[in-house]
Short mmCIF file of C-alpha atoms in Angstrom, two decimals:
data_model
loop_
_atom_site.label_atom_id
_atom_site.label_comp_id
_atom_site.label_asym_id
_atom_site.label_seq_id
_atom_site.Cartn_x
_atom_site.Cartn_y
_atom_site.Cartn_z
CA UNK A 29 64.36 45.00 164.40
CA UNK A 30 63.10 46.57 168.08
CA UNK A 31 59.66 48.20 167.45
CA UNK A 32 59.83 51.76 168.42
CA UNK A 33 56.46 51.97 170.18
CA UNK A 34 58.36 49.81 173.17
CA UNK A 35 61.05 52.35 174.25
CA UNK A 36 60.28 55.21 176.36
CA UNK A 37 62.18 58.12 175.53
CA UNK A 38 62.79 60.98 178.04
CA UNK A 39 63.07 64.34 176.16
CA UNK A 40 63.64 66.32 179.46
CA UNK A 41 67.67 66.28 179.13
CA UNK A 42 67.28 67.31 175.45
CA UNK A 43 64.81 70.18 176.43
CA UNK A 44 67.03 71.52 179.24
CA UNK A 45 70.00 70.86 177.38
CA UNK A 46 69.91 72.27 173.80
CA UNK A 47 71.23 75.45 172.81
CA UNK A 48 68.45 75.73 170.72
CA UNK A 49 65.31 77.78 171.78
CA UNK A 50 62.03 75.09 172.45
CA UNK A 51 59.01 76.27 173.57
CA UNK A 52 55.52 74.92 173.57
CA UNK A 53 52.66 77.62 173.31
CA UNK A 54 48.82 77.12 173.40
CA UNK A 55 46.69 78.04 170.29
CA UNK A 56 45.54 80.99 171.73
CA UNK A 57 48.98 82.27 171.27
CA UNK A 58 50.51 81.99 175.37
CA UNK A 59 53.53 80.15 176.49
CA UNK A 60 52.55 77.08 178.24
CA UNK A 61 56.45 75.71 178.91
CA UNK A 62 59.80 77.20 177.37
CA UNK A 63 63.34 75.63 177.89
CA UNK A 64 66.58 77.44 179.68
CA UNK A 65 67.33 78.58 176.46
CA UNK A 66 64.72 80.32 175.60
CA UNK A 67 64.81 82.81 179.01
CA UNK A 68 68.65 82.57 178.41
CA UNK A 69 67.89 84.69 174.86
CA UNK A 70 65.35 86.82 175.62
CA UNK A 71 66.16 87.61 179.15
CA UNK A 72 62.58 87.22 180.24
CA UNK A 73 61.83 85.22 183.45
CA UNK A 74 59.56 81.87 182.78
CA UNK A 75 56.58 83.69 184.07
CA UNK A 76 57.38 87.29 182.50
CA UNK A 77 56.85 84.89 179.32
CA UNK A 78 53.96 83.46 179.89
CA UNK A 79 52.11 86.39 181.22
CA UNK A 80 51.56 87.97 177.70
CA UNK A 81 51.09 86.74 174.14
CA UNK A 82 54.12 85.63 172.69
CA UNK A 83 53.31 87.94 169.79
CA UNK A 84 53.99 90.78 171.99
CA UNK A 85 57.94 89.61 171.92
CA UNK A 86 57.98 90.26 167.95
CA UNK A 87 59.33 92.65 166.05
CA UNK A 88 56.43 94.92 165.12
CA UNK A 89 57.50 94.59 161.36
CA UNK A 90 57.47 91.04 161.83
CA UNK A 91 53.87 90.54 163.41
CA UNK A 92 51.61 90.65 160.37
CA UNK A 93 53.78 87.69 158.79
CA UNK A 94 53.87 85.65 161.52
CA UNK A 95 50.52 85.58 162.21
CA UNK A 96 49.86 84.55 158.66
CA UNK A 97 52.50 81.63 158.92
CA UNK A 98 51.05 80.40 162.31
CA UNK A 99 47.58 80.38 160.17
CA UNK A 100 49.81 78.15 157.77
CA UNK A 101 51.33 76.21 160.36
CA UNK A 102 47.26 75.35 162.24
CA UNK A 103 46.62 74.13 158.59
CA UNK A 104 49.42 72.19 157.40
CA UNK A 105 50.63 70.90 160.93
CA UNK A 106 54.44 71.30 160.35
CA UNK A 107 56.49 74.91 159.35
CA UNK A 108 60.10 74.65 158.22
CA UNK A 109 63.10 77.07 158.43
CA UNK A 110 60.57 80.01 159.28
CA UNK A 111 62.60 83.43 160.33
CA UNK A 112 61.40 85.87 162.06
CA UNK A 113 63.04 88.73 164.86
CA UNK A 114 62.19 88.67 168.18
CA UNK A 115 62.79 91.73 170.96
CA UNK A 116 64.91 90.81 174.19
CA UNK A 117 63.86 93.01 177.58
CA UNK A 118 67.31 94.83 176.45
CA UNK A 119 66.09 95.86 173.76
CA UNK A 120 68.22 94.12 171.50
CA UNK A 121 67.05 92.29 168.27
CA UNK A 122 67.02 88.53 168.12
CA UNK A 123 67.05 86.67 165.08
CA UNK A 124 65.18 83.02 164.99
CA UNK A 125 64.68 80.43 162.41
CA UNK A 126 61.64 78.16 163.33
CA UNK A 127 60.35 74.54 162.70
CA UNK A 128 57.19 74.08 164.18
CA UNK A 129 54.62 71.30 164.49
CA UNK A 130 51.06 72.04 165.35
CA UNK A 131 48.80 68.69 167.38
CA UNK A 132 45.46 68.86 166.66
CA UNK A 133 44.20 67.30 169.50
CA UNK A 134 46.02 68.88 172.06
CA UNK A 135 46.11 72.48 170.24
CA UNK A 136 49.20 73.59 171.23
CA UNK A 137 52.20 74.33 168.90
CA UNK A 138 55.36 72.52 169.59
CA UNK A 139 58.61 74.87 168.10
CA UNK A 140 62.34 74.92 167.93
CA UNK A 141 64.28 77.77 166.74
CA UNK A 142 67.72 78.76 165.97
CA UNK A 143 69.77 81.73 166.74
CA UNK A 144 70.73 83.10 163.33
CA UNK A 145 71.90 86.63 164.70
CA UNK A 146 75.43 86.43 164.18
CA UNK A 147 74.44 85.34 160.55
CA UNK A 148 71.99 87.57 160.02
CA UNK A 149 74.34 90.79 161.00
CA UNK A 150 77.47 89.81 158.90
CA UNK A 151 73.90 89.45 155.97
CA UNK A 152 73.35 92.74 156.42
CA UNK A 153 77.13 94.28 156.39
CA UNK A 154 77.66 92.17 153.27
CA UNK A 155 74.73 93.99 151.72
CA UNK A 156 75.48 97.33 153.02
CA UNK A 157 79.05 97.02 151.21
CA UNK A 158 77.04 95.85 148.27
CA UNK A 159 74.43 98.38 148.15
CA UNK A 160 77.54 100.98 149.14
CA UNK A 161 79.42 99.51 145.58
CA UNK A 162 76.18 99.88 143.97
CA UNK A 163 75.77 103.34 144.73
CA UNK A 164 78.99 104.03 143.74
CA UNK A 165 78.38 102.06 140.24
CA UNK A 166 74.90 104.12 139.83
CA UNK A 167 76.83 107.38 140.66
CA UNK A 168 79.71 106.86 137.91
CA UNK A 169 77.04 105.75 135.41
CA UNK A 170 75.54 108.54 135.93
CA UNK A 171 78.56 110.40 135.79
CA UNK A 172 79.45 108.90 132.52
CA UNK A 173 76.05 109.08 130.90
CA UNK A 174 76.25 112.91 132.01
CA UNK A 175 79.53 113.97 130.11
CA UNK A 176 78.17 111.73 127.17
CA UNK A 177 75.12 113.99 126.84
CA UNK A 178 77.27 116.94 126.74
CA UNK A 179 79.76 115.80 124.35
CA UNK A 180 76.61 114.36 122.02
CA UNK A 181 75.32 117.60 122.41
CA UNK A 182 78.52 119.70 121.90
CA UNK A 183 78.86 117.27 118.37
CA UNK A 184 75.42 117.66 117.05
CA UNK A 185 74.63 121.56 117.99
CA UNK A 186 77.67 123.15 118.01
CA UNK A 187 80.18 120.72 115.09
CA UNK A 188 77.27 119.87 113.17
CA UNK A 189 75.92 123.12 113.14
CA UNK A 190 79.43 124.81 112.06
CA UNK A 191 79.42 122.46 108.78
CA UNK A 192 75.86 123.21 108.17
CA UNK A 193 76.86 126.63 108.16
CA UNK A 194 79.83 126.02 105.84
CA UNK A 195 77.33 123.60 103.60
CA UNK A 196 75.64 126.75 103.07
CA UNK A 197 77.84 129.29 101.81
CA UNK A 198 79.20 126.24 99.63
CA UNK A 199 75.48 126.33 98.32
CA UNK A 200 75.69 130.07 97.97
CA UNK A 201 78.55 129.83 95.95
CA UNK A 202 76.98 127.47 93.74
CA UNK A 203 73.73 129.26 93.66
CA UNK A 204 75.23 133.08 92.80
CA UNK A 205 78.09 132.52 90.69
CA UNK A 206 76.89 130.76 87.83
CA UNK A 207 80.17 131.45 85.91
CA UNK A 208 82.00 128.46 88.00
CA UNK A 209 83.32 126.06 85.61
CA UNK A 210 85.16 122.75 85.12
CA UNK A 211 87.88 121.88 88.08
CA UNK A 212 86.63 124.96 90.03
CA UNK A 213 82.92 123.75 90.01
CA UNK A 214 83.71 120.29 90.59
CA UNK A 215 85.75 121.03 93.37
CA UNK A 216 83.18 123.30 95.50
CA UNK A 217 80.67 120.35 94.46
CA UNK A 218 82.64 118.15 95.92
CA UNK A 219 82.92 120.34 99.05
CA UNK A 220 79.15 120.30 99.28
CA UNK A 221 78.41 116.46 99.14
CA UNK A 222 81.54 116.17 101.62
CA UNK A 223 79.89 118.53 104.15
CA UNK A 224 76.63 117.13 103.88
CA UNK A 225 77.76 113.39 104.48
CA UNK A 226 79.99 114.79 107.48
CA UNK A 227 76.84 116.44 109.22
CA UNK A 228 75.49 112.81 108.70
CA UNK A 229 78.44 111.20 110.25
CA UNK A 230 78.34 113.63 113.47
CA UNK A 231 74.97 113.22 113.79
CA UNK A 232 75.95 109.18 113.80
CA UNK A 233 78.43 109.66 116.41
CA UNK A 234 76.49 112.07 118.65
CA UNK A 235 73.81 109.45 118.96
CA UNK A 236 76.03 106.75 118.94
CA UNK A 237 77.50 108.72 122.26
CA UNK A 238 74.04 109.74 124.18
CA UNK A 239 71.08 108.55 121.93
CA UNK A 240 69.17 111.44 123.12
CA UNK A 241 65.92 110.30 121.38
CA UNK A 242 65.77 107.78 124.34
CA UNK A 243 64.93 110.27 126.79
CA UNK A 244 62.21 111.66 124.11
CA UNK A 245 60.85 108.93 122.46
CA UNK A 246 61.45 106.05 124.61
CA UNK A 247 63.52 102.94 124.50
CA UNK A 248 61.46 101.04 121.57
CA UNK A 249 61.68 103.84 119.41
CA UNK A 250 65.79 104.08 119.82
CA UNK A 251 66.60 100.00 119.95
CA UNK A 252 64.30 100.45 116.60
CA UNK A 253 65.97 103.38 115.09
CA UNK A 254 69.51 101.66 116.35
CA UNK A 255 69.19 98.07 114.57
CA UNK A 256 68.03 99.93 111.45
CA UNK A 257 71.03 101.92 111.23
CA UNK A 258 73.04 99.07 111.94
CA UNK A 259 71.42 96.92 109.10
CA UNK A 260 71.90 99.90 106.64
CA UNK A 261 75.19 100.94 106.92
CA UNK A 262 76.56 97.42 107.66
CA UNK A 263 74.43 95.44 105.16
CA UNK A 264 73.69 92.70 108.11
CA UNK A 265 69.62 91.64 108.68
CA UNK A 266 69.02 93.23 111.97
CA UNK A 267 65.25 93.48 113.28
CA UNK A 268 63.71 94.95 116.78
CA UNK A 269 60.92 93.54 118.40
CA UNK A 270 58.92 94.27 121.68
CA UNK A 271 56.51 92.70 123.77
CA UNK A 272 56.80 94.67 127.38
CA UNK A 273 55.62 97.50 129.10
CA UNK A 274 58.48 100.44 129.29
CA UNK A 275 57.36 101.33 132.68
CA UNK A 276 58.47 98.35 133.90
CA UNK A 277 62.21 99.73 133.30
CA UNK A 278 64.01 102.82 135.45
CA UNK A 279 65.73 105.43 133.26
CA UNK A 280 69.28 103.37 134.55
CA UNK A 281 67.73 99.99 132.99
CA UNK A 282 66.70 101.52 129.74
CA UNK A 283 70.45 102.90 129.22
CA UNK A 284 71.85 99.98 130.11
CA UNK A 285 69.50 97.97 127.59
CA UNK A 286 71.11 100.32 124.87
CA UNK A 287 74.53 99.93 126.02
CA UNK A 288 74.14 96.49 126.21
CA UNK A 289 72.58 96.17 122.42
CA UNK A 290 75.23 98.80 121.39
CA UNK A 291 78.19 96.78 122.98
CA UNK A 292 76.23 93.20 121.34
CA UNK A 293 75.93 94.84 117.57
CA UNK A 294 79.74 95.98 117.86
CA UNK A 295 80.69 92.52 118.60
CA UNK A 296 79.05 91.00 115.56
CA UNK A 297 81.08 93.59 113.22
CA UNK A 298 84.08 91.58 114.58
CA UNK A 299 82.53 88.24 113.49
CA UNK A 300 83.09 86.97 109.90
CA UNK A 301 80.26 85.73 108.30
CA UNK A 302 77.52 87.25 110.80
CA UNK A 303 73.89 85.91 110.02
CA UNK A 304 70.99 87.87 110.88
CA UNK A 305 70.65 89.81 114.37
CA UNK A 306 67.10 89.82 116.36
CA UNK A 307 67.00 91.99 119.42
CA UNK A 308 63.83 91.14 121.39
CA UNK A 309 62.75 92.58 124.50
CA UNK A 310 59.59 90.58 126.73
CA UNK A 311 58.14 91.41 129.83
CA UNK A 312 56.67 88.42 131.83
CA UNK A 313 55.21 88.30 135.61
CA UNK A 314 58.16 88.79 137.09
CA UNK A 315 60.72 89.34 135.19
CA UNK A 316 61.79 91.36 132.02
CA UNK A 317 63.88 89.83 129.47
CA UNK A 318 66.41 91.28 127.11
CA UNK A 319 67.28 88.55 124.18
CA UNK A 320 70.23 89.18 121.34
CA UNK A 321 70.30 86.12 118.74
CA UNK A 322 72.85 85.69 116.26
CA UNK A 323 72.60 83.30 113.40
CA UNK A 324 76.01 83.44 111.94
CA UNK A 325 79.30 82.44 113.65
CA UNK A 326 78.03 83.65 117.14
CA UNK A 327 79.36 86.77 119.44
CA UNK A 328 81.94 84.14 121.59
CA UNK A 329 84.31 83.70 119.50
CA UNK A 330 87.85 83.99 121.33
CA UNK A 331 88.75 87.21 120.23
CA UNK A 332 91.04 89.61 122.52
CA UNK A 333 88.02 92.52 121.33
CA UNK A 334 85.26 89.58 121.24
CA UNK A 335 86.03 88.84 125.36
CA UNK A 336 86.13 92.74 126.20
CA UNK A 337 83.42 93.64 124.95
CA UNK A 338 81.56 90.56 126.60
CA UNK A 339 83.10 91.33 129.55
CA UNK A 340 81.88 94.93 129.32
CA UNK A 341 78.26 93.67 128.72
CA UNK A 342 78.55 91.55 132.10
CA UNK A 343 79.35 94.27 133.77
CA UNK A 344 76.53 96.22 133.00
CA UNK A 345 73.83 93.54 133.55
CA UNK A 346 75.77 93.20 137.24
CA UNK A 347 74.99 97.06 138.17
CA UNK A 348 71.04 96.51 137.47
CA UNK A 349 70.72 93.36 139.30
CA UNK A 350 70.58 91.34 135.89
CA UNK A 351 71.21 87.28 135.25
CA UNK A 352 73.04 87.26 131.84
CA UNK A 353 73.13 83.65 130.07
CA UNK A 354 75.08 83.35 127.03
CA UNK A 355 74.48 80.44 124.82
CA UNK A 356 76.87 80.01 121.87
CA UNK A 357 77.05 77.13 119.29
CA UNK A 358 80.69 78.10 117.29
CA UNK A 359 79.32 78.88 113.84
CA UNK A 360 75.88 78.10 114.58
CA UNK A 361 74.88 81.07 116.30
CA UNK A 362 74.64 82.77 119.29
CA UNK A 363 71.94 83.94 122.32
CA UNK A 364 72.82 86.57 124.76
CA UNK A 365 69.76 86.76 127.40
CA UNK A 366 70.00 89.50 129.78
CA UNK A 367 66.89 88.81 132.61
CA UNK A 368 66.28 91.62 135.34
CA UNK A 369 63.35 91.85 137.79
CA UNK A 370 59.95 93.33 137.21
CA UNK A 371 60.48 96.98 138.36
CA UNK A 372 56.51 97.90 137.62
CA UNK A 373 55.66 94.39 139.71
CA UNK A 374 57.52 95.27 142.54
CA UNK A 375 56.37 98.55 142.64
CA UNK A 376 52.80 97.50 142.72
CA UNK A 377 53.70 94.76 145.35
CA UNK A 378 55.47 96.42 147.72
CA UNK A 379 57.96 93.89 147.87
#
């Protein structure tokens, strides 16, 4: 096998050559040699280059990290797949990828790049048409959550009170006309208990269509309120727990946690033999994580209703920027995990 330390290799050719940008720059941050490449790029002559700092070609939004990574770089001795934007004398904005190797005892800082602009651009139109969509999403939600309100609202002040109105003069009658007897009496009786379990009922629905205790009382207090009501009137376990600060959650999220709890509970009614429900919410570093376990038959089963409403939960935990796992074991029980980012962490970050 030929020992390496015998050939004599010639980079010159390679570092005219390459398409790639290679430059070698002193530790105090100046250009001591840079191939064709690199004045082909930024349109800067050889000595336009190495008259100023090379940190003066960076984007200004791009200065702060670079310097920290060149810190990095002095330390460790080799950088990988570094990006960062550089300005051309056009003006123009020039995206670069970077591996760099730093020799101690000549303190200079050997570097290749790679011209990622094209990449970079079609980046950026793919996540303009995604934020666009997303937008859009947010605005129909909205939308949505908006005539929900008012037709909760129309149901539980305007219906509700009409029947409560009606319960009363049933009352009346009861109360004033003490003569009412047998079939009669029964009858308006009847009338009474009927009215009062239909205010009930539209006060159900109404909540059922905008919860609007979540805008007063928060989402704890209505994922609470929700699984007891669903235990009661469907005789299934179902128990709310929370370890997270609400902050961490925009007024979007915290619908969409109900929807998504609301669309999960549905699902079980469709399940025969459904064991008992646990809706958990946790907030770690950073992340906050929305668990639904089900220790009956599971919420997977292939159901033409079962698959809907899944697919209407997926669609939800898309719109926030949510990773939804679903782990199902047929008649062993079910997880659906719905994890979104930190909103409170990023906030506080900056990032």
């Amino acid at each position: 096998m030929p020992n390496i330390k015998n050939f004599d290799f010639d980079l010159s050719a390679f570092f005219a050559l390459t398409p790639d940008l290679v430059w070698i720059v002193g530790k105090n941050g100046f250009l001591k040699k840079a191939n064709p490449a690199v004045i082909e790029k930024l349109g800067y002559t050889e000595e336009e280059l190495m008259a100023r700092p090379v940190s003066s070609f960076i984007h200004a939004e791009d200065k702060e990290l670079t310097t920290l990574n060149k810190a990095k770089l002095i330390s460790e001795k080799v950088l990988h797949n570094f990006t960062n934007r550089y300005i051309t004398k056009d003006g123009e904005i020039l995206w670069l990828e970077w591996t760099s190797i730093y020799f101690t005892e000549k303190e200079i800082i050997f570097a290749i790049a790679k011209d990622i602009t094209a990449r970079k651009k079609i980046e950026q139109e793919v996540e303009e048409e995604y934020n666009k969509f997303k937008s859009l999403t947010t605005h129909f939600k909205s939308s949505i959550e908006k005539d929900r309100k008012y037709f909760a609202y129309e149901l539980h002040e305007e219906l509700a009170q009409l029947v409560s109105v009606f319960n009363m003069d049933v009352g009346w009658l009861l109360a004033n006309i003490p003569d009412l007897q047998g079939k009669l009496r029964e009858r308006i009786e009847h009338a009474s208990a009927v009215s009062k379990l239909l205010i009930k009922t539209i006060q159900r629905l109404a909540f059922s269509i905008s919860p609007q205790m979540l805008d007063h009382l928060g989402l704890n207090a209505t994922l609470e309120w929700l699984c007891n009501e669903f235990a009661v009137l469907n005789g299934i376990p179902c128990h709310f727990e929370s370890a997270y600060l609400e902050a961490g959650l925009t007024e979007e999220m915290k619908i969409d946690f109900f929807r998504i709890c609301q669309e999960s509970l549905t699902n079980v009614l469709d399940i025969e033999n459904a064991g008992e429900i646990r809706v958990r919410i946790e907030g770690f570093e950073d992340h906050i994580q929305l668990s639904i376990s089900d220790t009956g038959n599971g919420f997977t089963i292939d159901r033409e209703k079962q698959i809907s409403g899944l697919i209407n939960v997926q669609e939800r935990a898309a719109s926030i920027n949510g990773k939804l796992v679903i782990q199902d074991k047929t008649g062993r029980g079910s997880i659906l995990t719905l994890t979104i980012p930190n909103q409170l962490r990023e906030q506080t970050t900056g990032s």
